[in-house]
XYZ file of C-alpha atoms in Angstrom:
697
model
C 146.116 137.394 68.004
C 144.796 138.947 71.201
C 146.266 137.887 74.536
C 145.256 138.985 78.031
C 146.684 137.828 81.360
C 144.656 138.238 84.522
C 145.352 137.553 88.182
C 142.816 135.524 90.171
C 143.751 135.247 93.835
C 147.458 135.246 92.987
C 147.115 132.779 90.102
C 148.183 134.077 86.689
C 145.890 132.963 83.830
C 146.344 133.881 80.165
C 143.555 133.946 77.568
C 144.294 134.107 73.838
C 142.282 134.083 70.634
C 142.821 134.718 66.936
C 145.635 132.229 66.228
C 144.212 128.740 66.858
C 140.983 127.187 65.478
C 140.033 130.221 63.400
C 137.219 128.432 61.527
C 135.205 128.037 64.734
C 132.658 130.708 65.669
C 134.661 131.266 68.833
C 137.946 129.766 70.027
C 139.999 130.635 73.105
C 143.262 129.238 74.483
C 143.503 129.229 78.291
C 146.842 128.839 80.092
C 147.676 128.481 83.763
C 151.069 127.164 84.750
C 151.672 124.117 82.582
C 147.987 123.588 81.800
C 146.891 124.601 78.299
C 143.410 123.994 76.919
C 141.450 125.015 73.856
C 137.761 125.939 74.096
C 135.750 126.228 70.886
C 132.118 126.863 70.024
C 130.250 126.421 66.750
C 126.557 126.935 66.007
C 124.665 125.950 62.888
C 123.409 128.731 60.624
C 119.790 127.601 60.687
C 117.536 126.300 63.418
C 116.434 122.695 63.339
C 112.782 122.476 62.519
C 110.401 120.721 64.867
C 112.635 120.850 67.926
C 111.096 121.669 71.274
C 114.434 122.049 73.044
C 117.777 123.753 72.585
C 120.168 121.316 70.809
C 123.355 122.026 72.781
C 126.141 119.470 73.160
C 129.174 120.008 75.367
C 132.277 117.831 75.109
C 135.325 117.975 77.383
C 138.312 115.795 76.440
C 141.769 115.190 77.874
C 144.695 114.099 75.719
C 147.042 111.594 77.368
C 149.926 113.377 75.696
C 149.034 116.402 77.826
C 150.697 114.651 80.762
C 153.392 112.930 78.709
C 151.577 109.590 78.675
C 150.428 106.988 76.194
C 146.926 105.597 76.831
C 146.865 102.281 78.667
C 145.127 99.197 77.325
C 145.176 97.564 73.913
C 144.032 100.601 71.900
C 146.612 103.361 72.094
C 144.382 106.313 71.347
C 141.666 108.206 73.150
C 138.245 106.678 72.454
C 135.180 106.866 74.700
C 135.191 109.633 77.319
C 136.090 108.606 80.858
C 133.713 109.355 83.742
C 135.789 112.365 84.849
C 135.510 113.842 81.325
C 131.740 113.343 81.326
C 131.501 115.014 84.737
C 133.557 117.973 83.494
C 131.332 118.217 80.397
C 128.316 118.420 82.698
C 129.913 121.223 84.703
C 130.412 123.291 81.550
C 126.961 122.463 80.190
C 125.202 123.424 83.425
C 127.172 126.695 83.493
C 126.396 127.930 79.988
C 123.042 126.368 79.020
C 120.743 128.624 81.129
C 122.043 131.754 79.367
C 121.033 130.863 75.803
C 117.821 132.479 74.521
C 114.901 130.052 74.715
C 113.984 130.750 71.118
C 117.500 130.094 69.776
C 117.275 126.565 68.348
C 120.373 126.330 66.148
C 122.413 123.215 66.869
C 125.365 124.331 69.011
C 128.485 122.510 70.145
C 131.005 123.520 72.801
C 134.272 121.581 72.823
C 137.085 121.888 75.388
C 140.327 119.957 74.874
C 143.201 119.738 77.360
C 146.484 119.715 75.409
C 148.904 120.218 78.321
C 148.396 119.336 81.970
C 149.840 120.724 85.190
C 148.727 119.003 88.384
C 148.716 122.328 90.232
C 146.460 123.981 87.631
C 143.265 121.912 87.595
C 141.542 122.307 84.198
C 137.828 122.153 85.118
C 137.421 125.778 86.228
C 139.620 126.905 83.322
C 137.374 124.912 80.966
C 134.282 126.800 82.138
C 136.062 130.135 81.730
C 137.381 129.140 78.303
C 133.966 128.009 77.050
C 132.380 131.214 78.358
C 135.046 133.365 76.704
C 134.628 131.543 73.374
C 130.866 132.081 73.486
C 131.310 135.710 74.503
C 133.501 136.642 71.527
C 131.441 134.630 69.033
C 128.384 135.878 67.168
C 126.212 133.285 68.908
C 123.474 134.909 71.025
C 124.243 134.262 74.666
C 123.640 136.232 77.875
C 127.082 135.682 79.400
C 129.771 135.931 80.485
C 130.132 133.226 83.123
C 133.167 132.526 85.284
C 134.022 129.137 86.767
C 136.008 128.954 90.005
C 137.154 126.111 92.218
C 137.525 127.020 95.880
C 138.753 124.884 98.771
C 138.750 125.383 102.522
C 141.693 124.044 104.518
C 142.143 124.854 108.213
C 139.638 127.717 107.989
C 141.501 129.242 105.035
C 139.796 129.575 101.646
C 141.912 129.067 98.518
C 140.743 129.931 95.003
C 141.988 127.634 92.211
C 143.732 125.314 94.719
C 146.879 123.331 93.946
C 146.985 119.551 94.104
C 148.069 119.466 97.748
C 145.298 121.911 98.659
C 142.746 119.642 96.941
C 143.782 116.437 98.703
C 142.025 116.696 102.091
C 139.973 119.920 102.171
C 137.133 120.549 104.590
C 135.202 121.940 101.620
C 135.845 121.718 97.878
C 133.434 123.551 95.556
C 133.229 124.164 91.823
C 131.173 127.288 91.199
C 130.038 129.231 88.160
C 128.576 132.710 88.408
C 127.340 135.409 86.111
C 127.574 139.060 87.049
C 124.181 138.892 88.724
C 124.602 135.747 90.790
C 125.109 132.019 91.067
C 124.434 129.694 88.128
C 125.904 126.335 89.104
C 127.627 124.794 92.134
C 128.869 121.339 92.974
C 131.119 120.073 95.726
C 132.088 117.775 98.547
C 132.538 118.638 102.213
C 133.420 117.205 105.618
C 130.208 118.103 107.419
C 130.617 121.850 107.066
C 127.980 124.355 108.094
C 125.704 126.246 105.712
C 127.560 129.450 106.623
C 130.823 127.903 105.376
C 129.287 127.204 101.971
C 127.866 130.725 101.705
C 131.222 132.237 102.666
C 132.980 130.130 100.021
C 130.479 131.253 97.380
C 130.958 134.912 98.274
C 134.765 134.655 98.174
C 134.625 132.836 94.852
C 132.371 135.489 93.357
C 134.707 138.251 94.538
C 137.656 136.482 92.897
C 135.880 136.478 89.520
C 136.025 140.245 88.972
C 139.241 140.271 86.831
C 137.667 137.749 84.455
C 134.506 139.806 84.048
C 136.582 142.950 83.462
C 138.470 141.144 80.709
C 135.204 139.926 79.142
C 133.854 143.487 79.104
C 136.913 144.523 77.099
C 136.783 141.518 74.770
C 133.060 141.954 74.146
C 133.355 145.490 72.784
C 132.331 145.543 69.149
C 131.137 141.928 69.050
C 127.914 141.662 67.066
C 125.629 138.758 67.803
C 123.815 137.085 64.942
C 120.160 137.688 64.392
C 117.771 134.824 64.897
C 114.105 134.532 64.240
C 111.897 135.003 67.273
C 108.915 132.691 66.927
C 105.787 134.441 65.773
C 103.225 134.676 68.553
C 99.720 133.450 68.091
C 96.928 135.973 67.940
C 95.693 136.979 71.378
C 92.157 136.005 70.446
C 93.300 132.473 69.651
C 95.288 132.244 72.903
C 92.308 133.397 74.952
C 90.030 130.936 73.177
C 92.279 127.945 73.947
C 92.990 128.979 77.531
C 89.327 129.508 78.332
C 88.387 126.096 76.948
C 91.207 124.107 78.537
C 92.191 125.807 81.798
C 89.749 124.296 84.291
C 89.919 120.794 82.839
C 93.719 120.900 82.769
C 93.855 122.171 86.350
C 91.819 119.185 87.537
C 94.221 116.879 85.713
C 97.224 118.668 87.236
C 95.789 118.177 90.739
C 95.516 114.377 90.337
C 97.346 112.925 93.376
C 99.239 110.027 91.750
C 102.017 110.791 89.294
C 101.195 108.082 86.754
C 97.485 108.912 86.665
C 98.247 112.641 86.712
C 100.544 112.275 83.715
C 97.943 110.196 81.901
C 95.179 112.726 82.596
C 97.328 115.695 81.535
C 98.294 113.990 78.275
C 94.666 113.121 77.573
C 93.481 116.694 78.123
C 96.281 118.217 76.048
C 96.066 115.750 73.169
C 92.261 115.932 72.933
C 92.172 119.724 72.892
C 95.150 119.932 70.571
C 93.318 117.795 68.046
C 90.164 119.891 68.378
C 91.909 123.239 68.062
C 94.043 122.115 65.121
C 90.764 121.437 63.312
C 89.483 124.842 64.375
C 92.689 126.706 63.445
C 94.207 124.578 60.657
C 96.549 127.319 59.499
C 97.832 127.928 63.052
C 98.625 124.321 63.905
C 102.194 125.165 64.930
C 100.867 127.566 67.604
C 98.359 125.241 69.258
C 100.913 122.934 70.941
C 102.954 125.909 72.175
C 99.909 127.580 73.723
C 98.926 124.371 75.507
C 102.480 123.802 76.812
C 102.673 127.398 78.081
C 99.279 127.000 79.738
C 100.447 123.871 81.574
C 103.652 125.643 82.658
C 101.912 128.732 83.985
C 98.964 126.875 85.481
C 101.155 124.901 87.888
C 103.126 127.992 88.877
C 100.000 130.160 89.266
C 98.415 127.536 91.489
C 101.438 127.362 93.809
C 101.773 131.122 94.116
C 98.050 131.832 94.523
C 97.023 128.868 96.669
C 100.227 128.819 98.773
C 100.527 125.063 98.392
C 101.735 122.497 95.901
C 99.782 120.439 93.395
C 100.056 117.354 95.631
C 98.602 119.353 98.553
C 101.835 119.760 100.523
C 103.064 122.945 102.131
C 106.268 124.319 100.629
C 108.512 122.845 103.350
C 106.787 119.448 103.739
C 108.578 116.156 103.022
C 106.694 113.288 101.407
C 106.034 110.126 103.489
C 109.167 108.018 104.005
C 109.418 104.245 104.432
C 112.347 101.887 104.309
C 113.459 98.283 104.597
C 116.849 96.647 105.062
C 118.006 93.084 104.413
C 115.391 92.763 101.683
C 117.658 90.905 99.242
C 118.570 87.525 100.804
C 121.885 86.830 99.059
C 123.540 90.246 99.080
C 125.929 91.464 101.777
C 123.592 94.358 102.538
C 120.502 95.875 100.943
C 117.825 98.487 101.434
C 114.675 99.857 99.901
C 114.211 103.573 100.475
C 110.881 105.093 99.458
C 109.953 108.774 99.658
C 106.572 109.509 98.139
C 106.651 108.047 94.631
C 110.433 107.865 94.446
C 112.086 104.593 95.374
C 115.631 103.225 95.259
C 116.644 99.589 95.720
C 120.274 99.609 96.827
C 122.656 96.693 97.346
C 126.027 96.747 99.105
C 128.751 94.315 98.081
C 132.019 93.909 99.978
C 135.105 92.806 98.082
C 138.807 92.444 98.616
C 141.404 95.115 97.808
C 141.942 93.304 94.507
C 138.418 94.424 93.532
C 139.344 98.113 93.692
C 138.698 100.222 90.595
C 141.883 101.129 88.735
C 141.677 104.720 87.451
C 144.113 106.239 84.956
C 144.069 110.026 84.616
C 146.340 112.894 83.629
C 147.204 113.323 87.307
C 148.438 109.737 87.630
C 147.085 106.326 88.492
C 145.031 105.534 91.564
C 142.735 102.896 92.984
C 139.234 103.554 94.260
C 137.949 101.378 97.101
C 134.454 102.918 97.185
C 132.254 102.532 94.109
C 128.682 103.705 93.590
C 126.739 102.887 90.442
C 123.366 104.537 89.829
C 120.879 103.058 87.364
C 117.736 104.743 86.080
C 115.740 102.109 84.146
C 112.908 103.262 81.917
C 110.244 101.390 83.899
C 110.884 103.722 86.854
C 108.982 106.436 84.984
C 106.647 104.157 83.023
C 108.498 104.555 79.731
C 109.931 102.271 77.064
C 113.449 102.838 75.816
C 116.388 100.629 74.798
C 119.172 99.788 77.241
C 122.370 101.495 76.106
C 124.486 101.567 79.238
C 124.850 104.466 81.679
C 124.347 107.932 80.257
C 125.643 111.266 81.474
C 122.731 111.615 83.881
C 123.463 108.266 85.537
C 127.158 109.065 85.870
C 126.456 112.521 87.290
C 123.856 111.361 89.812
C 126.030 108.433 90.870
C 129.014 110.714 91.428
C 126.929 113.071 93.580
C 125.742 110.183 95.774
C 129.281 108.831 96.027
C 130.573 112.206 97.202
C 127.787 112.418 99.762
C 128.760 109.113 101.392
C 132.555 109.146 101.029
C 133.310 111.006 104.239
C 131.497 108.577 106.558
C 133.516 105.554 105.435
C 135.944 103.907 107.859
C 139.636 104.328 107.077
C 141.282 101.725 104.883
C 143.437 100.738 107.830
C 140.373 99.924 109.924
C 138.305 98.404 107.102
C 140.239 96.981 104.169
C 137.216 95.934 102.134
C 136.320 97.371 98.741
C 132.734 98.671 98.917
C 130.376 98.754 95.933
C 126.880 100.224 96.085
C 124.449 99.654 93.233
C 121.300 101.781 93.234
C 118.458 100.811 90.930
C 115.774 103.471 90.863
C 112.605 101.387 90.771
C 110.221 104.346 90.835
C 110.910 108.006 90.199
C 109.013 111.177 90.916
C 111.880 113.540 91.701
C 115.052 113.369 93.791
C 116.096 109.826 92.865
C 119.754 110.705 93.485
C 118.865 111.752 97.027
C 116.950 108.486 97.525
C 120.158 106.762 96.416
C 122.107 108.587 99.140
C 119.632 107.519 101.841
C 119.295 103.972 100.532
C 123.053 103.645 100.051
C 123.723 104.635 103.649
C 121.170 102.110 104.941
C 122.555 99.338 102.714
C 126.084 99.862 104.058
C 124.796 99.821 107.616
C 122.884 96.617 106.850
C 126.097 95.037 105.507
C 127.939 95.878 108.729
C 130.185 98.565 107.237
C 131.256 100.657 110.261
C 130.139 104.031 108.871
C 130.610 106.905 111.283
C 127.028 108.221 111.019
C 123.930 108.364 108.824
C 123.723 110.597 105.765
C 120.543 111.829 104.056
C 119.873 113.962 101.002
C 117.136 116.360 99.930
C 116.364 118.210 96.696
C 115.145 121.795 96.907
C 113.237 123.717 94.248
C 112.276 127.280 93.414
C 109.332 129.040 91.815
C 109.735 132.678 90.729
C 106.454 133.794 89.219
C 104.487 137.023 88.952
C 106.920 138.852 91.203
C 106.826 136.266 93.984
C 109.413 133.689 95.068
C 108.899 130.440 96.955
C 111.466 127.793 97.943
C 110.112 124.251 98.050
C 111.490 121.156 99.828
C 111.676 117.624 98.464
C 110.653 118.455 94.914
C 108.767 115.989 92.752
C 109.124 115.550 88.995
C 106.640 118.234 87.900
C 108.253 120.791 90.216
C 111.687 119.961 88.812
C 110.492 120.163 85.192
C 108.346 123.283 85.596
C 110.374 124.988 88.346
C 113.404 127.269 88.349
C 115.974 125.444 90.493
C 117.229 121.997 91.418
C 119.391 122.223 94.544
C 120.490 118.957 96.141
C 122.059 118.963 99.623
C 123.329 115.930 101.535
C 124.744 115.569 105.013
C 124.456 114.368 108.595
C 122.920 116.237 111.499
C 126.350 117.797 112.055
C 126.808 119.293 108.598
C 126.880 119.128 104.806
C 128.800 116.424 102.907
C 127.898 117.280 99.288
C 125.799 119.643 97.217
C 124.765 120.274 93.622
C 122.884 123.294 92.310
C 121.436 124.207 88.924
C 118.980 126.952 88.052
C 117.037 127.990 84.979
C 116.711 131.703 85.681
C 120.259 132.577 84.619
C 121.548 133.745 87.986
C 120.534 133.140 91.576
C 120.799 135.743 94.355
C 122.573 134.514 97.480
C 119.571 135.488 99.595
C 117.496 132.777 97.904
C 120.297 130.262 98.326
C 120.591 131.080 102.023
C 116.865 130.466 102.532
C 117.039 127.230 100.551
C 119.957 125.935 102.617
C 118.201 126.662 105.914
C 115.046 124.933 104.697
C 117.113 122.005 103.376
C 118.751 121.566 106.784
C 115.364 121.133 108.461
C 114.272 118.677 105.794
C 117.506 116.708 106.012
C 117.132 116.319 109.774
C 113.577 115.063 109.320
C 114.715 112.445 106.787
C 117.526 111.307 109.106
C 114.996 110.798 111.901
C 112.865 108.657 109.586
C 115.919 106.640 108.488
C 116.794 105.919 112.123
C 113.433 104.178 112.476
C 114.552 101.745 109.766
C 118.072 101.143 111.097
C 119.538 103.356 113.807
C 123.137 102.146 113.638
C 125.354 99.851 111.626
C 125.100 96.159 112.376
C 127.623 94.789 114.857
C 129.108 92.241 112.452
C 129.522 91.693 108.751
C 127.054 89.646 106.782
C 127.752 85.911 106.867
C 127.892 86.078 103.084
C 130.633 88.704 103.011
C 134.202 87.586 102.313
C 136.585 87.437 105.252
C 139.826 89.364 105.249
C 142.531 88.885 107.858
C 146.068 90.160 107.901
C 149.384 89.495 109.549
C 152.825 91.028 109.247
C 156.034 89.138 108.529
C 159.615 90.287 108.510
C 160.622 91.800 105.187
C 163.550 89.410 104.900
C 161.081 86.508 104.878
C 158.896 87.743 102.035
C 160.872 85.804 99.439
C 160.590 82.641 101.517
C 156.804 82.994 101.690
C 156.523 83.578 97.952
C 158.907 80.759 97.104
C 160.518 80.014 93.718
C 158.115 81.098 91.021
C 155.452 81.708 93.670
C 155.389 78.017 94.593
C 154.997 78.456 98.355
C 152.224 81.057 98.353
C 150.359 79.205 95.607
C 150.439 75.984 97.606
C 148.833 77.745 100.592
C 146.163 79.329 98.370
C 145.234 75.990 96.840
C 145.305 74.070 100.120
C 143.159 76.574 102.012
C 141.006 77.947 99.163
C 142.129 81.549 99.770
C 143.712 84.481 97.974
C 146.852 86.019 99.442
C 148.208 89.500 98.822
C 151.726 90.380 100.009
C 152.867 93.983 100.433
C 156.586 93.965 99.689
C 156.957 97.455 101.168
C 156.011 96.646 104.760
C 155.596 92.877 104.954
C 151.810 92.997 105.447
C 150.113 89.806 104.298
C 146.352 89.868 103.641
C 144.345 86.674 103.335
C 140.929 86.666 101.640
C 138.464 83.780 101.890
C 134.753 83.091 101.879
C 134.834 81.997 105.548
C 136.939 82.565 108.636
C 138.061 78.899 108.976
C 139.893 79.024 105.640
C 141.487 82.338 106.651
C 142.742 80.894 109.947
C 144.072 77.742 108.261
C 146.035 79.902 105.806
C 147.382 82.131 108.589
C 148.586 79.038 110.423
C 150.451 77.792 107.366
C 151.975 81.233 106.762
C 153.047 81.397 110.379
C 154.618 77.957 110.168
C 156.410 78.857 106.956
C 157.875 82.261 107.792
C 156.745 83.196 111.273
C 158.917 83.337 114.354
C 158.424 80.660 117.021
C 157.439 81.913 120.445
C 159.607 81.299 123.469
C 157.830 78.996 125.931
C 155.549 77.401 123.309
C 155.562 73.643 122.562
C 155.781 72.383 118.972
C 155.761 69.125 117.065
C 158.903 68.598 115.014
C 161.141 66.182 113.166
C 164.803 65.357 113.733
C 166.778 66.434 110.670
C 170.286 65.498 111.836
C 172.097 64.075 114.864
C 175.399 65.324 116.245
C 177.466 64.309 119.258
C 176.326 67.434 121.129
C 172.615 67.190 120.285
C 169.920 66.911 117.610
C 168.727 69.469 115.056
C 164.943 69.616 114.768
C 162.706 71.184 112.117
C 159.630 72.167 114.063
C 157.980 75.343 112.784
C 157.608 75.329 109.034
C 161.168 75.627 107.797
C 162.479 76.764 111.177
C 165.186 74.616 112.710
C 166.588 74.577 116.225
C 169.010 72.572 118.393
C 168.105 70.263 121.233
C 171.324 70.044 123.244
C 172.139 66.584 124.610
C 171.465 67.904 128.096
C 167.882 68.800 127.071
C 166.920 65.392 125.685
C 165.981 63.569 128.898
C 165.573 64.459 132.548
C 168.428 62.143 133.450
C 171.950 61.989 132.051
C 172.222 60.967 128.395
C 175.377 59.207 127.256
C 174.682 59.258 123.529
C 172.188 61.288 121.464
C 171.116 58.257 119.430
C 170.094 56.528 122.641
C 167.104 58.901 122.662
C 166.463 60.108 119.080
C 167.588 59.359 115.575
C 167.344 61.221 112.270
C 163.750 61.225 110.958
C 162.117 60.718 114.358
C 159.020 62.722 115.288
C 159.676 64.765 118.375
C 158.012 67.265 120.701
C 160.058 70.286 121.754
C 159.737 73.458 123.771
C 161.392 76.718 122.708
C 163.784 77.834 125.415
C 165.089 80.940 123.717
C 166.374 82.614 120.568
C 169.857 84.066 120.538
C 171.118 85.881 117.428
C 168.891 83.766 115.200
C 169.829 80.480 116.863
C 166.901 78.654 118.470
C 167.396 76.633 121.630
C 164.983 73.730 122.123
C 164.264 71.248 124.873
C 162.685 67.798 124.650
C 162.660 67.097 128.356
C 160.601 70.272 129.049
C 157.905 69.014 126.651
C 157.641 65.379 127.742
C 154.402 65.872 129.681
C 152.676 68.047 127.070
C 149.082 67.292 126.156
C 147.310 67.827 122.823
C 146.030 71.239 123.876
C 149.581 72.439 124.605
C 150.828 72.193 121.021
C 151.186 75.421 119.062
C 151.256 73.626 115.690
C-alpha cells in the first residue's frame, strides 16, 4: 500500500492506494478528518463499435452509515441517488471528461463512495481529487491530473476547503477544478460579489493545489497507459473531394436564420451527400460521416473567425432580442414568459405554507427548504420525440444553478413565511435555457408579489479557439454551445454576481480568457436587466388574490397546552370552524394560521385570542355569569378567561344583594378594570352604556 499525506491551506489530506478495491483499474482512498471516501475507475478493454461519443459514466454515492444513520422512509437501504449526489456526480464528470482523448471510446466508469462523513470535511472537492488520482495511477489514457478545491470568502478572507461554519453564510462559495495549465470547471453561489472577487478566489484556489500536483507527479512515475487504436484517417484525396462538393452548400444551410429550418437544411445536405459519397466510396463508408461532421464543425468556426461575426449575423457581444410577459397564466399566483431569441421559458410561481417546505435528509443532518425551483426540458422544446422519464441529470443541474442564482434576493423567513416554488418549463430552446429560467423565475416571483430585493438576470458565454485566434461570444445559441469550446453561465444583479457555472472543452482555460468573458458577461447581464425592467420594474405591491393567506400571533408559552387542548381538541375545533390550518411553535409560542382568504384567518385569530389570549384593560366584552357570591359575581367573558365583578361594580347606585342584579347563567357586559397577579377585575356599571361597536368580542 502507498500512502501520502499532503497539506492544503492547513488541511491535512491523506491519499492511499494498493489495499482497497484492487480489481479496479485505479482505486484511491481519500481521508480528511473523519471523512473517508473511495474513488475507483474501470474502463472496458475494447471500444464500443459505432459510438460517436465517449461512453463515460460518473457515479457519486453517500452511505447513510457514513454519518451513523439509517436511511429514512420505508426502505432501509440506499436506492436512487438524491439530488445532491447527482450534482456531485456532475462536478466530477465535468472535471475529468475534457481530458480524455477524443478517440478513446472504451466504456469507462468512475465511482466515488463516501464511507465516513465529517461535517467539517466536505466530500465534494475530495471526490474530484480522488477520481483524478485514481485515473492518474490507472492505465487508462487521460491527460490529467486535475485538482478540485472548494473556496469560500467570509469577511474578505478566503478559506480553502472551508468547515461547516465557514460554508453557512459566505459572500462567495466556489467549487473549482484545475489542471496544471488552467481552469477546467467552476460552479458557485455568491452574494453579489464583483468579478474581481471571483478571479481572486480562482487564483488562490489554484495556488493551493500545488501539493496535490506534486504528489501526482510522484505517483505517476512509471505508470504506463494502455494503447488504444487511433482511428485511421481517410485519404486526403477523398477528404478534398467531399469538402469541395459539400462546403458551399453546407455553408448556406448553416447560415439559415431560424434554428429549426437551419437544422433541417443541415441534415438534408449532410444526409444527401453522405448517401452519394457512400456509393462513390463503398469501402470507405465509415469515413464519410466523420469527414462531413468535421466539415460542419470547422465550417462554423472558420466563418466566425474569418467573417468576425456569428452564423445568425450577430456581433460577438450582441444579445438576441428579448421579450417578456407576466400574469400570463390566470390561475397561478405568479407567472412569466421570458423569450430571448429562440429560447423561451414559461415559469410559474406558487406560494405555500411552511408545511409545504421540502424535507431534505443528508449526511450533514436534516433540514427544510422553503425555496424550490424545478426545471423541465420537454422534448418539444427542440422539436424532438422522446419518452417522458422524469428529470434527468441535466434538469437537476440546470434547476440547481437557477435556484442558486435567485436564492440571495429572497426576503427573510421572518419577513415572508411563505414557501416558494418556481416551475420552469422550457417551451423553446436554442441555447441558455437555464439563464432564461433565471430571468423568467425572477419575473414570476415579482408578479406573485414576493418582495424580492432586486432583479436577477443570467447570460451564457461561449468561446471559439480556432486557427490561432480566440473570440469570446455573448448569449450563445445551441450551435455555438455544441460546436464551441466553453459554456460559461453568469447570473447576478447590477450590483454583482449571484451564481456562476463554467465548463470548457479545451482541457484548461487561461485566466485571461475568463477575465475577458466575465467583463463581457457583465455588460450583457446589465442589458438583459434593462429589458426585464420594461416587462416588470418592481415586485407587485400585494400578493395575488389566489395566494394563501398566512397570519401569525404569539401566545404565552404556558397557554400552548390550553390552545391545543386534550388530544388536540381545541385547535382542531378552530381549524374546522374557520376552514384553516394552524401551526404552533412550542419553542416560542408563535401561532401561524393559514387559509385561502383573509376573513378565515381573522376569524381563527379571534377564536385563538378568545381561547388563550389576554384581555385588554379598558376593553368591553360580552360574558356570562358562572357563579354568584355575596361579594360579587364571577364572569367568563374572554374564551376561558374568568374575572370578578365586585358588588360595588354592578350598578351605579348601591346594591344590597348581588342576585338583585345578576344570577348564575345571565348574559352580561363587562369592562376590564385591571389585572393584578393573574386576577381580573371587571365592572358592569362601566359598560352599561356600551354600543355594539364597543365590544371587543
